[in-house]
N, CA and C atoms as an extended XYZ file, in Angstrom:
549
Properties=species:S:1:pos:R:3:atomname:S:1:resname:S:1:resid:I:1 pbc="F F F"
N         5.936       13.316       21.156 N   UNK     1
C         6.958       13.666       20.193 CA  UNK     1
C         6.466       14.856       19.377 C   UNK     1
N         7.316       15.809       19.125 N   UNK     2
C         6.969       16.999       18.364 CA  UNK     2
C         7.434       16.837       16.928 C   UNK     2
N         6.540       17.041       15.994 N   UNK     3
C         6.876       16.942       14.581 CA  UNK     3
C         6.890       18.323       13.972 C   UNK     3
N         7.538       18.434       12.828 N   UNK     4
C         7.630       19.714       12.137 CA  UNK     4
C         6.306       20.144       11.534 C   UNK     4
N         5.366       19.237       11.443 N   UNK     5
C         4.065       19.614       10.905 CA  UNK     5
C         2.960       19.108       11.809 C   UNK     5
N         1.916       19.890       11.886 N   UNK     6
C         0.773       19.488       12.689 CA  UNK     6
C         0.064       18.294       12.054 C   UNK     6
N         0.120       18.195       10.734 N   UNK     7
C        -0.497       17.044       10.062 CA  UNK     7
C         0.177       15.749       10.511 C   UNK     7
N         1.487       15.741       10.595 N   UNK     8
C         2.192       14.539       11.049 CA  UNK     8
C         1.796       14.210       12.484 C   UNK     8
N         1.757       15.207       13.334 N   UNK     9
C         1.373       15.000       14.736 CA  UNK     9
C        -0.033       14.422       14.826 C   UNK     9
N        -0.959       15.008       14.102 N   UNK    10
C        -2.349       14.540       14.154 CA  UNK    10
C        -2.501       13.154       13.535 C   UNK    10
N        -1.711       12.864       12.517 N   UNK    11
C        -1.766       11.541       11.898 CA  UNK    11
C        -1.299       10.479       12.888 C   UNK    11
N        -0.235       10.767       13.624 N   UNK    12
C         0.250        9.828       14.642 CA  UNK    12
C        -0.803        9.637       15.734 C   UNK    12
N        -1.395       10.721       16.196 N   UNK    13
C        -2.407       10.632       17.247 CA  UNK    13
C        -3.652        9.885       16.753 C   UNK    13
N        -4.066       10.156       15.520 N   UNK    14
C        -5.212        9.463       14.933 CA  UNK    14
C        -4.950        7.960       14.878 C   UNK    14
N        -3.765        7.586       14.449 N   UNK    15
C        -3.421        6.167       14.335 CA  UNK    15
C        -3.387        5.512       15.711 C   UNK    15
N        -2.872        6.213       16.701 N   UNK    16
C        -2.855        5.661       18.063 CA  UNK    16
C        -4.257        5.471       18.623 C   UNK    16
N        -5.177        6.345       18.238 N   UNK    17
C        -6.518        6.319       18.812 CA  UNK    17
C        -7.563        5.576       18.012 C   UNK    17
N        -7.213        5.104       16.816 N   UNK    18
C        -8.184        4.443       15.942 CA  UNK    18
C        -7.573        3.174       15.369 C   UNK    18
N        -8.371        2.114       15.326 N   UNK    19
C        -7.846        0.855       14.817 CA  UNK    19
C        -8.609        0.335       13.604 C   UNK    19
N        -9.933        0.298       13.689 N   UNK    20
C       -10.767       -0.288       12.636 CA  UNK    20
C       -10.246       -1.687       12.298 C   UNK    20
N       -10.124       -2.517       13.346 N   UNK    21
C        -9.600       -3.891       13.226 CA  UNK    21
C        -8.176       -3.936       12.666 C   UNK    21
N        -7.358       -2.965       13.015 N   UNK    22
C        -5.960       -2.931       12.582 CA  UNK    22
C        -5.739       -2.308       11.223 C   UNK    22
N        -6.804       -1.970       10.529 N   UNK    23
C        -6.664       -1.417        9.180 CA  UNK    23
C        -6.057       -0.009        9.180 C   UNK    23
N        -6.327        0.770       10.228 N   UNK    24
C        -5.766        2.117       10.308 CA  UNK    24
C        -4.248        2.049       10.371 C   UNK    24
N        -3.718        1.150       11.187 N   UNK    25
C        -2.270        1.004       11.291 CA  UNK    25
C        -1.645        0.580        9.979 C   UNK    25
N        -2.278       -0.341        9.277 N   UNK    26
C        -1.778       -0.784        7.982 CA  UNK    26
C        -1.784        0.366        6.981 C   UNK    26
N        -2.878        1.126        6.968 N   UNK    27
C        -2.957        2.282        6.064 CA  UNK    27
C        -1.886        3.314        6.413 C   UNK    27
N        -1.681        3.529        7.702 N   UNK    28
C        -0.682        4.487        8.174 CA  UNK    28
C         0.724        4.114        7.701 C   UNK    28
N         1.115        2.866        7.920 N   UNK    29
C         2.458        2.440        7.515 CA  UNK    29
C         2.610        2.540        6.000 C   UNK    29
N         1.603        2.124        5.259 N   UNK    30
C         1.654        2.232        3.798 CA  UNK    30
C         1.763        3.689        3.362 C   UNK    30
N         1.020        4.572        4.000 N   UNK    31
C         1.048        5.990        3.634 CA  UNK    31
C         2.421        6.612        3.900 C   UNK    31
N         2.991        6.319        5.053 N   UNK    32
C         4.310        6.883        5.388 CA  UNK    32
C         5.368        6.365        4.415 C   UNK    32
N         5.349        5.065        4.153 N   UNK    33
C         6.328        4.504        3.213 CA  UNK    33
C         6.110        5.058        1.806 C   UNK    33
N         4.871        5.312        1.444 N   UNK    34
C         4.575        5.916        0.144 CA  UNK    34
C         5.202        7.300        0.016 C   UNK    34
N         5.157        8.085        1.075 N   UNK    35
C         5.744        9.426        1.051 CA  UNK    35
C         7.249        9.346        0.818 C   UNK    35
N         7.872        8.304        1.330 N   UNK    36
C         9.319        8.144        1.185 CA  UNK    36
C         9.690        7.489       -0.147 C   UNK    36
N         8.996        6.406       -0.515 N   UNK    37
C         9.410        5.599       -1.666 CA  UNK    37
C         8.553        5.778       -2.916 C   UNK    37
N         7.417        6.427       -2.789 N   UNK    38
C         6.533        6.646       -3.934 CA  UNK    38
C         5.387        5.651       -3.952 C   UNK    38
N         4.230        6.069       -4.466 N   UNK    39
C         3.033        5.227       -4.417 CA  UNK    39
C         3.133        3.935       -5.222 C   UNK    39
N         3.864        3.945       -6.298 N   UNK    40
C         3.932        2.740       -7.130 CA  UNK    40
C         4.818        1.658       -6.521 C   UNK    40
N         5.608        2.001       -5.536 N   UNK    41
C         6.531        1.042       -4.917 CA  UNK    41
C         5.968        0.385       -3.657 C   UNK    41
N         4.920        0.951       -3.097 N   UNK    42
C         4.387        0.482       -1.822 CA  UNK    42
C         3.085       -0.274       -2.063 C   UNK    42
N         3.046       -1.507       -1.549 N   UNK    43
C         1.888       -2.378       -1.740 CA  UNK    43
C         1.283       -2.697       -0.381 C   UNK    43
N         0.005       -2.450       -0.269 N   UNK    44
C        -0.729       -2.859        0.916 CA  UNK    44
C        -1.108       -4.306        0.693 C   UNK    44
N        -0.578       -5.208        1.521 N   UNK    45
C        -0.770       -6.638        1.320 CA  UNK    45
C        -2.216       -7.064        1.434 C   UNK    45
N        -2.486       -8.263        0.988 N   UNK    46
C        -3.825       -8.835        1.083 CA  UNK    46
C        -3.990       -9.404        2.480 C   UNK    46
N        -4.275       -8.512        3.420 N   UNK    47
C        -4.288       -8.886        4.831 CA  UNK    47
C        -5.469       -9.761        5.203 C   UNK    47
N        -6.492       -9.801        4.389 N   UNK    48
C        -7.661      -10.617        4.701 CA  UNK    48
C        -7.494      -12.059        4.227 C   UNK    48
N        -6.450      -12.326        3.467 N   UNK    49
C        -6.246      -13.650        2.895 CA  UNK    49
C        -5.209      -14.419        3.701 C   UNK    49
N        -5.635      -15.410        4.491 N   UNK    50
C        -4.671      -16.167        5.307 CA  UNK    50
C        -3.720      -17.005        4.454 C   UNK    50
N        -4.050      -17.220        3.184 N   UNK    51
C        -3.196      -18.001        2.301 CA  UNK    51
C        -2.280      -17.122        1.445 C   UNK    51
N        -2.235      -15.824        1.743 N   UNK    52
C        -1.385      -14.927        0.963 CA  UNK    52
C         0.058      -15.420        1.008 C   UNK    52
N         0.708      -15.430       -0.152 N   UNK    53
C         2.057      -15.993       -0.225 CA  UNK    53
C         3.144      -14.986        0.151 C   UNK    53
N         2.835      -13.715        0.131 N   UNK    54
C         3.817      -12.695        0.489 CA  UNK    54
C         3.562      -12.277        1.929 C   UNK    54
N         4.531      -12.470        2.819 N   UNK    55
C         4.306      -12.119        4.220 CA  UNK    55
C         4.234      -10.606        4.416 C   UNK    55
N         3.499      -10.226        5.436 N   UNK    56
C         3.451       -8.831        5.844 CA  UNK    56
C         2.235       -8.089        5.350 C   UNK    56
N         1.941       -7.017        6.078 N   UNK    57
C         0.801       -6.175        5.753 CA  UNK    57
C         1.132       -5.147        4.686 C   UNK    57
N         2.399       -4.765        4.612 N   UNK    58
C         2.853       -3.772        3.641 CA  UNK    58
C         4.197       -4.222        3.097 C   UNK    58
N         4.383       -4.066        1.799 N   UNK    59
C         5.674       -4.382        1.191 CA  UNK    59
C         6.126       -3.198        0.338 C   UNK    59
N         7.442       -3.070        0.213 N   UNK    60
C         8.020       -2.088       -0.698 CA  UNK    60
C         8.773       -2.871       -1.760 C   UNK    60
N         8.541       -2.494       -3.017 N   UNK    61
C         9.122       -3.213       -4.151 CA  UNK    61
C         9.970       -2.274       -4.996 C   UNK    61
N        10.855       -2.879       -5.756 N   UNK    62
C        11.555       -2.156       -6.810 CA  UNK    62
C        11.465       -3.024       -8.061 C   UNK    62
N        12.261       -2.729       -9.053 N   UNK    63
C        12.179       -3.474      -10.309 CA  UNK    63
C        12.533       -4.952      -10.147 C   UNK    63
N        13.269       -5.297       -9.104 N   UNK    64
C        13.664       -6.681       -8.870 CA  UNK    64
C        12.686       -7.444       -7.975 C   UNK    64
N        11.690       -6.773       -7.427 N   UNK    65
C        10.708       -7.431       -6.560 CA  UNK    65
C        10.670       -6.815       -5.177 C   UNK    65
N        10.072       -7.529       -4.247 N   UNK    66
C         9.921       -7.029       -2.875 CA  UNK    66
C        11.271       -7.026       -2.168 C   UNK    66
N        11.580       -5.909       -1.512 N   UNK    67
C        12.837       -5.828       -0.765 CA  UNK    67
C        12.617       -5.434        0.705 C   UNK    67
N        11.388       -5.011        1.045 N   UNK    68
C        11.109       -4.603        2.423 CA  UNK    68
C         9.728       -5.135        2.807 C   UNK    68
N         9.679       -5.838        3.932 N   UNK    69
C         8.442       -6.418        4.429 CA  UNK    69
C         8.098       -5.746        5.742 C   UNK    69
N         6.840       -5.336        5.898 N   UNK    70
C         6.401       -4.693        7.143 CA  UNK    70
C         5.179       -5.407        7.703 C   UNK    70
N         5.250       -5.724        8.976 N   UNK    71
C         4.104       -6.272        9.702 CA  UNK    71
C         3.603       -5.164       10.614 C   UNK    71
N         2.278       -5.011       10.682 N   UNK    72
C         1.685       -3.918       11.446 CA  UNK    72
C         0.648       -4.485       12.409 C   UNK    72
N         0.812       -4.173       13.676 N   UNK    73
C        -0.146       -4.583       14.703 CA  UNK    73
C        -0.485       -3.369       15.558 C   UNK    73
N        -1.763       -3.207       15.855 N   UNK    74
C        -2.189       -2.109       16.723 CA  UNK    74
C        -2.587       -2.606       18.109 C   UNK    74
N        -2.266       -3.837       18.389 N   UNK    75
C        -2.466       -4.389       19.727 CA  UNK    75
C        -1.086       -4.726       20.271 C   UNK    75
N        -1.016       -4.943       21.558 N   UNK    76
C         0.266       -5.298       22.156 CA  UNK    76
C         0.691       -6.680       21.671 C   UNK    76
N         1.941       -6.796       21.260 N   UNK    77
C         2.486       -8.067       20.785 CA  UNK    77
C         3.697       -8.448       21.633 C   UNK    77
N         4.150       -9.678       21.444 N   UNK    78
C         5.269      -10.185       22.222 CA  UNK    78
C         6.423      -10.576       21.293 C   UNK    78
N         7.508      -10.954       21.908 N   UNK    79
C         8.699      -11.366       21.170 CA  UNK    79
C         8.379      -12.489       20.190 C   UNK    79
N         7.574      -13.441       20.620 N   UNK    80
C         7.223      -14.567       19.761 CA  UNK    80
C         6.552      -14.134       18.462 C   UNK    80
N         5.723      -13.097       18.524 N   UNK    81
C         5.074      -12.581       17.315 CA  UNK    81
C         6.117      -12.050       16.328 C   UNK    81
N         7.094      -11.341       16.855 N   UNK    82
C         8.150      -10.786       16.009 CA  UNK    82
C         8.983      -11.913       15.413 C   UNK    82
N         9.362      -12.874       16.243 N   UNK    83
C        10.157      -14.014       15.763 CA  UNK    83
C         9.424      -14.783       14.663 C   UNK    83
N         8.143      -14.964       14.830 N   UNK    84
C         7.340      -15.686       13.836 CA  UNK    84
C         7.344      -14.944       12.500 C   UNK    84
N         7.223      -13.623       12.547 N   UNK    85
C         7.245      -12.853       11.304 CA  UNK    85
C         8.620      -12.913       10.638 C   UNK    85
N         9.664      -12.839       11.421 N   UNK    86
C        11.018      -12.964       10.869 CA  UNK    86
C        11.149      -14.297       10.140 C   UNK    86
N        10.634      -15.355       10.716 N   UNK    87
C        10.697      -16.678       10.076 CA  UNK    87
C         9.947      -16.695        8.746 C   UNK    87
N         8.789      -16.057        8.708 N   UNK    88
C         8.008      -16.007        7.460 CA  UNK    88
C         8.775      -15.270        6.370 C   UNK    88
N         9.367      -14.139        6.725 N   UNK    89
C        10.115      -13.358        5.733 CA  UNK    89
C        11.352      -14.127        5.287 C   UNK    89
N        12.041      -14.727        6.234 N   UNK    90
C        13.225      -15.529        5.907 CA  UNK    90
C        12.849      -16.665        4.945 C   UNK    90
N        11.685      -17.273        5.112 N   UNK    91
C        11.275      -18.417        4.282 CA  UNK    91
C        11.053      -18.035        2.820 C   UNK    91
N        10.828      -16.744        2.544 N   UNK    92
C        10.672      -16.308        1.152 CA  UNK    92
C        11.929      -15.597        0.649 C   UNK    92
N        13.008      -15.672        1.430 N   UNK    93
C        14.275      -15.081        1.012 CA  UNK    93
C        14.413      -13.605        1.326 C   UNK    93
N        13.536      -13.079        2.176 N   UNK    94
C        13.595      -11.664        2.533 CA  UNK    94
C        14.723      -11.355        3.488 C   UNK    94
N        15.166      -10.107        3.472 N   UNK    95
C        16.288       -9.678        4.312 CA  UNK    95
C        15.981       -8.455        5.172 C   UNK    95
N        15.045       -7.609        4.724 N   UNK    96
C        14.814       -6.344        5.433 CA  UNK    96
C        13.376       -6.284        5.936 C   UNK    96
N        13.243       -6.025        7.244 N   UNK    97
C        11.942       -6.107        7.902 CA  UNK    97
C        11.682       -4.874        8.761 C   UNK    97
N        10.430       -4.438        8.729 N   UNK    98
C         9.926       -3.460        9.680 CA  UNK    98
C         8.834       -4.153       10.477 C   UNK    98
N         8.948       -4.147       11.796 N   UNK    99
C         7.876       -4.680       12.628 CA  UNK    99
C         7.289       -3.501       13.386 C   UNK    99
N         6.058       -3.173       13.048 N   UNK   100
C         5.392       -2.005       13.618 CA  UNK   100
C         4.408       -2.474       14.684 C   UNK   100
N         4.881       -2.561       15.908 N   UNK   101
C         4.065       -2.958       17.052 CA  UNK   101
C         3.458       -1.685       17.641 C   UNK   101
N         2.517       -1.103       16.904 N   UNK   102
C         2.022        0.228       17.211 CA  UNK   102
C         1.224        0.306       18.511 C   UNK   102
N         0.904       -0.824       19.095 N   UNK   103
C         0.208       -0.844       20.377 CA  UNK   103
C         1.120       -1.137       21.554 C   UNK   103
N         2.410       -1.156       21.331 N   UNK   104
C         3.345       -1.538       22.391 CA  UNK   104
C         3.995       -0.360       23.109 C   UNK   104
N         3.577        0.834       22.833 N   UNK   105
C         4.218        1.985       23.472 CA  UNK   105
C         4.180        1.872       25.001 C   UNK   105
N         3.062        1.415       25.538 N   UNK   106
C         2.943        1.260       26.991 CA  UNK   106
C         3.529       -0.057       27.485 C   UNK   106
N         3.867       -0.948       26.559 N   UNK   107
C         4.366       -2.275       26.922 CA  UNK   107
C         5.675       -2.589       26.192 C   UNK   107
N         6.681       -1.727       26.292 N   UNK   108
C         7.908       -1.955       25.527 CA  UNK   108
C         8.646       -3.225       25.910 C   UNK   108
N         8.452       -3.700       27.120 N   UNK   109
C         9.170       -4.890       27.580 CA  UNK   109
C         8.536       -6.192       27.097 C   UNK   109
N         7.397       -6.092       26.403 N   UNK   110
C         6.787       -7.302       25.828 CA  UNK   110
C         7.632       -7.863       24.688 C   UNK   110
N         8.500       -7.029       24.141 N   UNK   111
C         9.392       -7.480       23.068 CA  UNK   111
C        10.817       -7.445       23.603 C   UNK   111
N        11.407       -8.616       23.706 N   UNK   112
C        12.778       -8.767       24.192 CA  UNK   112
C        13.718       -8.546       22.999 C   UNK   112
N        14.313       -7.388       22.944 N   UNK   113
C        15.173       -7.024       21.805 CA  UNK   113
C        16.368       -7.967       21.672 C   UNK   113
N        16.880       -8.467       22.781 N   UNK   114
C        18.025       -9.383       22.703 CA  UNK   114
C        17.623      -10.692       22.027 C   UNK   114
N        16.438      -11.201       22.344 N   UNK   115
C        15.959      -12.429       21.689 CA  UNK   115
C        15.735      -12.203       20.199 C   UNK   115
N        15.154      -11.060       19.858 N   UNK   116
C        14.938      -10.731       18.439 CA  UNK   116
C        16.278      -10.624       17.729 C   UNK   116
N        17.250       -9.987       18.359 N   UNK   117
C        18.587       -9.865       17.757 CA  UNK   117
C        19.228      -11.231       17.520 C   UNK   117
N        19.037      -12.165       18.443 N   UNK   118
C        19.594      -13.513       18.259 CA  UNK   118
C        18.986      -14.195       17.030 C   UNK   118
N        17.698      -14.041       16.832 N   UNK   119
C        17.036      -14.638       15.661 CA  UNK   119
C        17.547      -13.978       14.388 C   UNK   119
N        17.662      -12.675       14.413 N   UNK   120
C        18.121      -11.934       13.243 CA  UNK   120
C        19.570      -12.274       12.922 C   UNK   120
N        20.396      -12.409       13.938 N   UNK   121
C        21.819      -12.687       13.724 CA  UNK   121
C        22.095      -14.090       13.203 C   UNK   121
N        21.091      -14.950       13.202 N   UNK   122
C        21.293      -16.301       12.687 CA  UNK   122
C        21.169      -16.356       11.159 C   UNK   122
N        21.007      -15.226       10.516 N   UNK   123
C        20.903      -15.187        9.058 CA  UNK   123
C        20.942      -13.764        8.564 C   UNK   123
N        20.984      -13.581        7.265 N   UNK   124
C        21.118      -12.228        6.715 CA  UNK   124
C        19.802      -11.449        6.779 C   UNK   124
N        19.409      -11.072        7.989 N   UNK   125
C        18.159      -10.346        8.200 CA  UNK   125
C        18.462       -9.046        8.935 C   UNK   125
N        17.771       -8.009        8.541 N   UNK   126
C        17.838       -6.725        9.242 CA  UNK   126
C        16.424       -6.372        9.649 C   UNK   126
N        16.236       -5.960       10.906 N   UNK   127
C        14.898       -5.635       11.388 CA  UNK   127
C        14.934       -4.342       12.184 C   UNK   127
N        13.883       -3.554       12.011 N   UNK   128
C        13.654       -2.375       12.837 CA  UNK   128
C        12.284       -2.562       13.476 C   UNK   128
N        12.214       -2.384       14.790 N   UNK   129
C        10.970       -2.543       15.521 CA  UNK   129
C        10.529       -1.172       16.014 C   UNK   129
N         9.256       -0.860       15.771 N   UNK   130
C         8.685        0.423       16.183 CA  UNK   130
C         7.537        0.161       17.138 C   UNK   130
N         7.472        0.927       18.225 N   UNK   131
C         6.484        0.690       19.270 CA  UNK   131
C         5.331        1.682       19.269 C   UNK   131
N         5.335        2.639       18.357 N   UNK   132
C         4.233        3.607       18.291 CA  UNK   132
C         4.249        4.284       16.929 C   UNK   132
N         3.100        4.860       16.550 N   UNK   133
C         3.077        5.630       15.304 CA  UNK   133
C         4.068        6.800       15.324 C   UNK   133
N         4.231        7.429       16.468 N   UNK   134
C         5.170        8.548       16.567 CA  UNK   134
C         6.595        8.094       16.286 C   UNK   134
N         6.984        6.922       16.810 N   UNK   135
C         8.325        6.378       16.540 CA  UNK   135
C         8.523        6.138       15.052 C   UNK   135
N         7.505        5.575       14.422 N   UNK   136
C         7.600        5.260       12.994 CA  UNK   136
C         7.728        6.544       12.172 C   UNK   136
N         6.901        7.545       12.474 N   UNK   137
C         6.992        8.817       11.756 CA  UNK   137
C         8.361        9.467       11.952 C   UNK   137
N         8.850        9.464       13.174 N   UNK   138
C        10.143       10.085       13.455 CA  UNK   138
C        11.260        9.439       12.643 C   UNK   138
N        11.181        8.137       12.456 N   UNK   139
C        12.225        7.427       11.709 CA  UNK   139
C        12.137        7.671       10.211 C   UNK   139
N        10.927        7.812        9.678 N   UNK   140
C        10.786        7.843        8.223 CA  UNK   140
C        10.531        9.211        7.609 C   UNK   140
N         9.861       10.118        8.301 N   UNK   141
C         9.544       11.398        7.657 CA  UNK   141
C        10.786       12.209        7.316 C   UNK   141
N        11.842       12.050        8.093 N   UNK   142
C        13.076       12.772        7.765 CA  UNK   142
C        13.729       12.263        6.489 C   UNK   142
N        13.347       11.079        6.041 N   UNK   143
C        13.886       10.517        4.800 CA  UNK   143
C        13.107       10.976        3.568 C   UNK   143
N        11.922       11.528        3.786 N   UNK   144
C        11.063       11.921        2.665 CA  UNK   144
C        11.595       13.188        2.010 C   UNK   144
N        11.657       13.183        0.673 N   UNK   145
C        12.143       14.372       -0.028 CA  UNK   145
C        11.118       15.501       -0.004 C   UNK   145
N        11.617       16.725        0.035 N   UNK   146
C        10.751       17.894       -0.058 CA  UNK   146
C        10.697       18.683        1.232 C   UNK   146
N        10.025       19.809        1.146 N   UNK   147
C         9.860       20.691        2.302 CA  UNK   147
C         8.914       20.048        3.309 C   UNK   147
N         8.898       20.560        4.525 N   UNK   148
C         7.998       20.047        5.549 CA  UNK   148
C         6.548       20.113        5.074 C   UNK   148
N         6.170       21.241        4.432 N   UNK   149
C         4.792       21.379        3.961 CA  UNK   149
C         4.471       20.369        2.864 C   UNK   149
N         5.407       20.154        1.971 N   UNK   150
C         5.195       19.197        0.885 CA  UNK   150
C         5.048       17.784        1.428 C   UNK   150
N         5.906       17.409        2.361 N   UNK   151
C         5.851       16.078        2.966 CA  UNK   151
C         4.532       15.902        3.715 C   UNK   151
N         4.123       16.902        4.476 N   UNK   152
C         2.867       16.824        5.230 CA  UNK   152
C         1.674       16.685        4.301 C   UNK   152
N         1.682       17.439        3.230 N   UNK   153
C         0.583       17.364        2.259 CA  UNK   153
C         0.511       15.976        1.625 C   UNK   153
N         1.653       15.432        1.242 N   UNK   154
C         1.680       14.096        0.640 CA  UNK   154
C         1.259       13.030        1.646 C   UNK   154
N         1.644       13.216        2.912 N   UNK   155
C         1.240       12.274        3.955 CA  UNK   155
C        -0.279       12.265        4.101 C   UNK   155
N        -0.896       13.426        4.187 N   UNK   156
C        -2.352       13.505        4.349 CA  UNK   156
C        -3.066       12.881        3.152 C   UNK   156
N        -2.610       13.188        1.953 N   UNK   157
C        -3.216       12.633        0.745 CA  UNK   157
C        -3.071       11.115        0.707 C   UNK   157
N        -1.874       10.626        1.009 N   UNK   158
C        -1.631        9.180        1.000 CA  UNK   158
C        -2.453        8.491        2.079 C   UNK   158
N        -2.573        9.096        3.240 N   UNK   159
C        -3.317        8.480        4.335 CA  UNK   159
C        -4.786        8.323        3.969 C   UNK   159
N        -5.369        9.347        3.384 N   UNK   160
C        -6.779        9.265        2.979 CA  UNK   160
C        -6.966        8.127        1.975 C   UNK   160
N        -6.092        8.059        0.983 N   UNK   161
C        -6.198        7.010       -0.037 CA  UNK   161
C        -5.971        5.620        0.561 C   UNK   161
N        -4.993        5.495        1.432 N   UNK   162
C        -4.673        4.184        2.003 CA  UNK   162
C        -5.735        3.721        3.003 C   UNK   162
N        -6.395        4.635        3.694 N   UNK   163
C        -7.500        4.239        4.569 CA  UNK   163
C        -8.598        3.555        3.754 C   UNK   163
N        -8.891        4.117        2.594 N   UNK   164
C        -9.889        3.518        1.707 CA  UNK   164
C        -9.401        2.177        1.187 C   UNK   164
N        -8.158        2.131        0.720 N   UNK   165
C        -7.594        0.896        0.186 CA  UNK   165
C        -7.570       -0.216        1.233 C   UNK   165
N        -7.311        0.134        2.481 N   UNK   166
C        -7.237       -0.856        3.556 CA  UNK   166
C        -8.615       -1.370        3.966 C   UNK   166
N        -9.651       -0.728        3.473 N   UNK   167
C       -11.004       -1.166        3.804 CA  UNK   167
C       -11.529       -0.594        5.105 C   UNK   167
N       -10.997        0.550        5.515 N   UNK   168
C       -11.510        1.200        6.721 CA  UNK   168
C       -12.927        1.684        6.468 C   UNK   168
N       -13.689        1.778        7.523 N   UNK   169
C       -15.067        2.241        7.387 CA  UNK   169
C       -15.080        3.703        6.939 C   UNK   169
N       -16.118        4.096        6.217 N   UNK   170
C       -16.231        5.507        5.833 CA  UNK   170
C       -16.205        6.442        7.042 C   UNK   170
N       -16.758        5.993        8.165 N   UNK   171
C       -16.753        6.826        9.370 CA  UNK   171
C       -15.329        7.069        9.866 C   UNK   171
N       -14.494        6.047        9.825 N   UNK   172
C       -13.100        6.192       10.257 CA  UNK   172
C       -12.362        7.154        9.334 C   UNK   172
N       -12.552        6.993        8.034 N   UNK   173
C       -11.908        7.886        7.070 CA  UNK   173
C       -12.378        9.323        7.257 C   UNK   173
N       -13.645        9.492        7.557 N   UNK   174
C       -14.201       10.833        7.764 CA  UNK   174
C       -13.591       11.497        8.994 C   UNK   174
N       -13.371       10.720       10.051 N   UNK   175
C       -12.730       11.265       11.258 CA  UNK   175
C       -11.352       11.810       10.900 C   UNK   175
N       -10.586       11.069       10.110 N   UNK   176
C        -9.253       11.535        9.724 CA  UNK   176
C        -9.343       12.785        8.853 C   UNK   176
N       -10.223       12.777        7.867 N   UNK   177
C       -10.365       13.958        6.988 CA  UNK   177
C       -10.753       15.194        7.810 C   UNK   177
N       -11.678       15.028        8.737 N   UNK   178
C       -12.082       16.154        9.584 CA  UNK   178
C       -10.913       16.636       10.444 C   UNK   178
N       -10.106       15.723       10.917 N   UNK   179
C        -8.974       16.051       11.773 CA  UNK   179
C        -7.943       16.905       11.043 C   UNK   179
N        -7.669       16.574        9.791 N   UNK   180
C        -6.648       17.320        9.061 CA  UNK   180
C        -7.212       18.547        8.333 C   UNK   180
N        -8.515       18.602        8.150 N   UNK   181
C        -9.135       19.738        7.450 CA  UNK   181
C        -9.090       21.003        8.299 C   UNK   181
N        -9.128       20.850        9.609 N   UNK   182
C        -9.174       22.019       10.496 CA  UNK   182
C        -7.804       22.687       10.659 C   UNK   182
N        -6.784       22.125       10.045 N   UNK   183
C        -5.430       22.713       10.171 CA  UNK   183
C        -5.301       23.894        9.239 C   UNK   183
C-alpha cells in the first residue's frame, strides 16, 4: 500500500516486522488513534494484567467514558478470538470495536466475516476488523487533521512515545527511531 508519507509507510513496515511480544502492535494502534483523537483521549490498556476490568489493549475515551475498544494481535487469530473479544466488550456495555489482527494479512480466511457479523448483529455492536498495519493506517490516517507532513510528524512522535509506554525494549524503540531518522 502506498501512503502519502514515507513515515507512514515505514511505520507500517516496522510494525509488520517487529513484535516485542505484541507490544509494538499495541503501541502502533495507540499512536495512530492518538493522531486522530488526541493523546489525552487514547489509553494504552493494562495488557499485562489478566484481571484488568476494561477489555482491550487500547481504548478511546471522551468526557462520558470509554467509547471505543481495540484489541491488537500480531499473530494470526481466528474467528473465535474475535467473537470472544466482542463478548467481553458487550459485557461492559461497549458498542464500538476495532479488532486489529495485524498478523492475519497472509491468513485472511482465518476470520469468517459472516460469523463475526452474526455475533455483532445480535446486539448494538459495531466492529471493524483490520488484517495488517497498512490496512489500519489506510483507514485512520485520512481522518487525522492537518497536512500530510503534520500528520506524519505526529505519527512518528506518538509512535516513539507509545513504544516506551507499551514497555518495548530500548533496542526495539531504537530500531524505529533509526528507521524514521533517515527520512
